[in-house]
Amino acid sequence: MFRNILVHIPSERQMRPVIDVAVALTVARRSHLDAIAIGYEARSAVGMIVEGGAAAVGAVMGAEQDRAQERANAAIAMFEIEAKLAKIAYGVRSFVTIPADAGRTISSLARLYDMTIVLQPNPSRTSYDNEIPQQILFNSGGPMLMVPYIHKGPLDAHYVGIAWDGSRLAARALRDAMPFLMGANAVTVIAVNEEESEASSGQLAAHLARRGIAARVQRLTTDRGNVQGAILSIAAESNMGLLVMGGYGHSRLQERILGGVTRSMFDSMTVPVLMSH
């Protein structure tokens, strides 16, 4: 029931959206919330040194580590202000690392939690904070709640949409989102370009009804390149505050790459999305 939650606090981007959602959700669920912030070392500065030897390199690296730690500490300090005001049970952690190691470290940590809250990437801001959500989605083994960077206030999960295609990933996201679905006032199963299947949207609605969740089904047909836009249009029309969907990806050169609809949602989401892989 989301009793143990982790939130990634960006150190190089706005942090208010994830702080507001994480703290309010922790209050509502009577949960424990841990916050983590990462300071990223910029190794490019070291490569610019031509003279001075090891001492100069060490000085530059030390100064860069200090600046990175200061950024992480500032992010945690902002979180702690809100956490103390809300009187929640919480813990904090900040550390410094190179970008290549950051995703692996936070993904390993996220495996201990019921859910991890992250901020949607913002392509207009160059930062490794933008890469953290993808790393957590594919490597944490648990649900990820991604908050739009334009979001304001707490999470409103009274009206929930389920992006359903009958796949294993959609089923995993559905199960991970069950605490939200059980508490929602209205649930809509969104089936885009649905094909005949044993796990149809109609069958899903019937199974949800057995759990006391009254869900309506909305089916539509659209161009393959507009699936994400169609889902968000329905979400806006129905005033949904949360979407639930599987997080798709494929492997390329041993690296996990986002799938088409998932990538589009990362780029232009308008409501918080709970994703699972």
PDB file of N, CA and C in Angstrom, residues 162-172 174-175 189-208 210 217 219 248:
ATOM      1  N   ILE A 162      -6.458   4.025 -17.061  1.00  0.00           N
ATOM      2  CA  ILE A 162      -5.572   2.887 -17.278  1.00  0.00           C
ATOM      3  C   ILE A 162      -5.379   2.717 -18.779  1.00  0.00           C
ATOM      4  N   ALA A 163      -4.161   2.909 -19.260  1.00  0.00           N
ATOM      5  CA  ALA A 163      -3.851   2.665 -20.672  1.00  0.00           C
ATOM      6  C   ALA A 163      -3.666   1.158 -20.841  1.00  0.00           C
ATOM      7  N   TRP A 164      -4.645   0.512 -21.494  1.00  0.00           N
ATOM      8  CA  TRP A 164      -4.675  -0.955 -21.505  1.00  0.00           C
ATOM      9  C   TRP A 164      -4.536  -1.506 -22.913  1.00  0.00           C
ATOM     10  N   ASP A 165      -3.564  -2.414 -23.090  1.00  0.00           N
ATOM     11  CA  ASP A 165      -3.421  -3.117 -24.361  1.00  0.00           C
ATOM     12  C   ASP A 165      -3.328  -4.631 -24.161  1.00  0.00           C
ATOM     13  N   GLY A 166      -3.604  -5.080 -22.952  1.00  0.00           N
ATOM     14  CA  GLY A 166      -3.587  -6.512 -22.669  1.00  0.00           C
ATOM     15  C   GLY A 166      -2.213  -7.125 -22.519  1.00  0.00           C
ATOM     16  N   SER A 167      -1.170  -6.314 -22.510  1.00  0.00           N
ATOM     17  CA  SER A 167       0.198  -6.835 -22.460  1.00  0.00           C
ATOM     18  C   SER A 167       0.638  -7.126 -21.027  1.00  0.00           C
ATOM     19  N   ARG A 168       1.759  -7.835 -20.914  1.00  0.00           N
ATOM     20  CA  ARG A 168       2.331  -8.128 -19.602  1.00  0.00           C
ATOM     21  C   ARG A 168       2.689  -6.852 -18.858  1.00  0.00           C
ATOM     22  N   LEU A 169       3.239  -5.872 -19.573  1.00  0.00           N
ATOM     23  CA  LEU A 169       3.649  -4.633 -18.928  1.00  0.00           C
ATOM     24  C   LEU A 169       2.452  -3.839 -18.429  1.00  0.00           C
ATOM     25  N   ALA A 170       1.379  -3.818 -19.212  1.00  0.00           N
ATOM     26  CA  ALA A 170       0.169  -3.134 -18.764  1.00  0.00           C
ATOM     27  C   ALA A 170      -0.410  -3.813 -17.526  1.00  0.00           C
ATOM     28  N   ALA A 171      -0.348  -5.151 -17.496  1.00  0.00           N
ATOM     29  CA  ALA A 171      -0.845  -5.897 -16.345  1.00  0.00           C
ATOM     30  C   ALA A 171      -0.011  -5.611 -15.109  1.00  0.00           C
ATOM     31  N   ARG A 172       1.296  -5.512 -15.288  1.00  0.00           N
ATOM     32  CA  ARG A 172       2.171  -5.206 -14.148  1.00  0.00           C
ATOM     33  C   ARG A 172       1.860  -3.826 -13.592  1.00  0.00           C
ATOM     34  N   LEU A 174      -0.957  -2.212 -13.836  1.00  0.00           N
ATOM     35  CA  LEU A 174      -2.275  -2.295 -13.215  1.00  0.00           C
ATOM     36  C   LEU A 174      -2.174  -2.798 -11.781  1.00  0.00           C
ATOM     37  N   ARG A 175      -1.438  -3.866 -11.578  1.00  0.00           N
ATOM     38  CA  ARG A 175      -1.302  -4.423 -10.229  1.00  0.00           C
ATOM     39  C   ARG A 175      -0.561  -3.456  -9.309  1.00  0.00           C
ATOM     40  N   VAL A 189     -10.844   2.666 -18.307  1.00  0.00           N
ATOM     41  CA  VAL A 189      -9.920   1.817 -19.055  1.00  0.00           C
ATOM     42  C   VAL A 189      -9.859   2.359 -20.479  1.00  0.00           C
ATOM     43  N   ILE A 190      -8.673   2.801 -20.889  1.00  0.00           N
ATOM     44  CA  ILE A 190      -8.492   3.395 -22.213  1.00  0.00           C
ATOM     45  C   ILE A 190      -7.878   2.352 -23.133  1.00  0.00           C
ATOM     46  N   ALA A 191      -8.603   1.961 -24.162  1.00  0.00           N
ATOM     47  CA  ALA A 191      -8.133   0.948 -25.112  1.00  0.00           C
ATOM     48  C   ALA A 191      -8.008   1.595 -26.485  1.00  0.00           C
ATOM     49  N   VAL A 192      -6.773   1.754 -26.945  1.00  0.00           N
ATOM     50  CA  VAL A 192      -6.512   2.389 -28.233  1.00  0.00           C
ATOM     51  C   VAL A 192      -6.144   1.313 -29.256  1.00  0.00           C
ATOM     52  N   ASN A 193      -6.859   1.314 -30.372  1.00  0.00           N
ATOM     53  CA  ASN A 193      -6.589   0.335 -31.441  1.00  0.00           C
ATOM     54  C   ASN A 193      -6.591  -1.100 -30.895  1.00  0.00           C
ATOM     55  N   GLU A 194      -7.578  -1.414 -30.092  1.00  0.00           N
ATOM     56  CA  GLU A 194      -7.618  -2.713 -29.416  1.00  0.00           C
ATOM     57  C   GLU A 194      -7.855  -3.857 -30.403  1.00  0.00           C
ATOM     58  N   GLU A 195      -7.086  -4.919 -30.238  1.00  0.00           N
ATOM     59  CA  GLU A 195      -7.258  -6.134 -31.020  1.00  0.00           C
ATOM     60  C   GLU A 195      -7.906  -7.196 -30.144  1.00  0.00           C
ATOM     61  N   GLU A 196      -8.542  -8.161 -30.778  1.00  0.00           N
ATOM     62  CA  GLU A 196      -9.231  -9.215 -30.023  1.00  0.00           C
ATOM     63  C   GLU A 196      -8.229  -9.979 -29.166  1.00  0.00           C
ATOM     64  N   SER A 197      -8.582 -10.179 -27.904  1.00  0.00           N
ATOM     65  CA  SER A 197      -7.649 -10.801 -26.968  1.00  0.00           C
ATOM     66  C   SER A 197      -8.421 -11.381 -25.796  1.00  0.00           C
ATOM     67  N   GLU A 198      -7.825 -12.388 -25.151  1.00  0.00           N
ATOM     68  CA  GLU A 198      -8.414 -12.932 -23.932  1.00  0.00           C
ATOM     69  C   GLU A 198      -8.373 -11.893 -22.810  1.00  0.00           C
ATOM     70  N   ALA A 199      -7.373 -11.007 -22.866  1.00  0.00           N
ATOM     71  CA  ALA A 199      -7.235  -9.950 -21.858  1.00  0.00           C
ATOM     72  C   ALA A 199      -7.739  -8.633 -22.443  1.00  0.00           C
ATOM     73  N   SER A 200      -9.012  -8.613 -22.833  1.00  0.00           N
ATOM     74  CA  SER A 200      -9.589  -7.427 -23.461  1.00  0.00           C
ATOM     75  C   SER A 200      -9.938  -6.371 -22.412  1.00  0.00           C
ATOM     76  N   SER A 201     -10.225  -5.177 -22.870  1.00  0.00           N
ATOM     77  CA  SER A 201     -10.610  -4.104 -21.961  1.00  0.00           C
ATOM     78  C   SER A 201     -11.918  -4.424 -21.248  1.00  0.00           C
ATOM     79  N   GLY A 202     -12.844  -5.082 -21.960  1.00  0.00           N
ATOM     80  CA  GLY A 202     -14.096  -5.479 -21.328  1.00  0.00           C
ATOM     81  C   GLY A 202     -13.890  -6.497 -20.227  1.00  0.00           C
ATOM     82  N   GLN A 203     -13.017  -7.467 -20.478  1.00  0.00           N
ATOM     83  CA  GLN A 203     -12.697  -8.460 -19.454  1.00  0.00           C
ATOM     84  C   GLN A 203     -12.025  -7.812 -18.254  1.00  0.00           C
ATOM     85  N   LEU A 204     -11.156  -6.850 -18.516  1.00  0.00           N
ATOM     86  CA  LEU A 204     -10.491  -6.146 -17.411  1.00  0.00           C
ATOM     87  C   LEU A 204     -11.517  -5.443 -16.540  1.00  0.00           C
ATOM     88  N   ALA A 205     -12.465  -4.736 -17.154  1.00  0.00           N
ATOM     89  CA  ALA A 205     -13.488  -4.031 -16.384  1.00  0.00           C
ATOM     90  C   ALA A 205     -14.280  -5.006 -15.515  1.00  0.00           C
ATOM     91  N   ALA A 206     -14.572  -6.188 -16.042  1.00  0.00           N
ATOM     92  CA  ALA A 206     -15.304  -7.190 -15.271  1.00  0.00           C
ATOM     93  C   ALA A 206     -14.490  -7.674 -14.080  1.00  0.00           C
ATOM     94  N   HIS A 207     -13.198  -7.879 -14.286  1.00  0.00           N
ATOM     95  CA  HIS A 207     -12.331  -8.327 -13.186  1.00  0.00           C
ATOM     96  C   HIS A 207     -12.177  -7.238 -12.128  1.00  0.00           C
ATOM     97  N   LEU A 208     -12.083  -5.983 -12.551  1.00  0.00           N
ATOM     98  CA  LEU A 208     -11.989  -4.880 -11.589  1.00  0.00           C
ATOM     99  C   LEU A 208     -13.265  -4.777 -10.766  1.00  0.00           C
ATOM    100  N   ARG A 210     -15.076  -7.095  -9.676  1.00  0.00           N
ATOM    101  CA  ARG A 210     -15.049  -8.082  -8.592  1.00  0.00           C
ATOM    102  C   ARG A 210     -14.254  -7.586  -7.390  1.00  0.00           C
ATOM    103  N   VAL A 217     -15.158   1.635 -19.846  1.00  0.00           N
ATOM    104  CA  VAL A 217     -14.202   1.380 -20.916  1.00  0.00           C
ATOM    105  C   VAL A 217     -14.403   2.406 -22.021  1.00  0.00           C
ATOM    106  N   ARG A 219     -12.994   3.012 -25.789  1.00  0.00           N
ATOM    107  CA  ARG A 219     -12.219   2.472 -26.906  1.00  0.00           C
ATOM    108  C   ARG A 219     -12.165   3.509 -28.015  1.00  0.00           C
ATOM    109  N   TYR A 248       7.387   0.776 -21.874  1.00  0.00           N
ATOM    110  CA  TYR A 248       7.960  -0.090 -22.900  1.00  0.00           C
ATOM    111  C   TYR A 248       9.376   0.349 -23.283  1.00  0.00           C
TER     112      TYR A 248
END
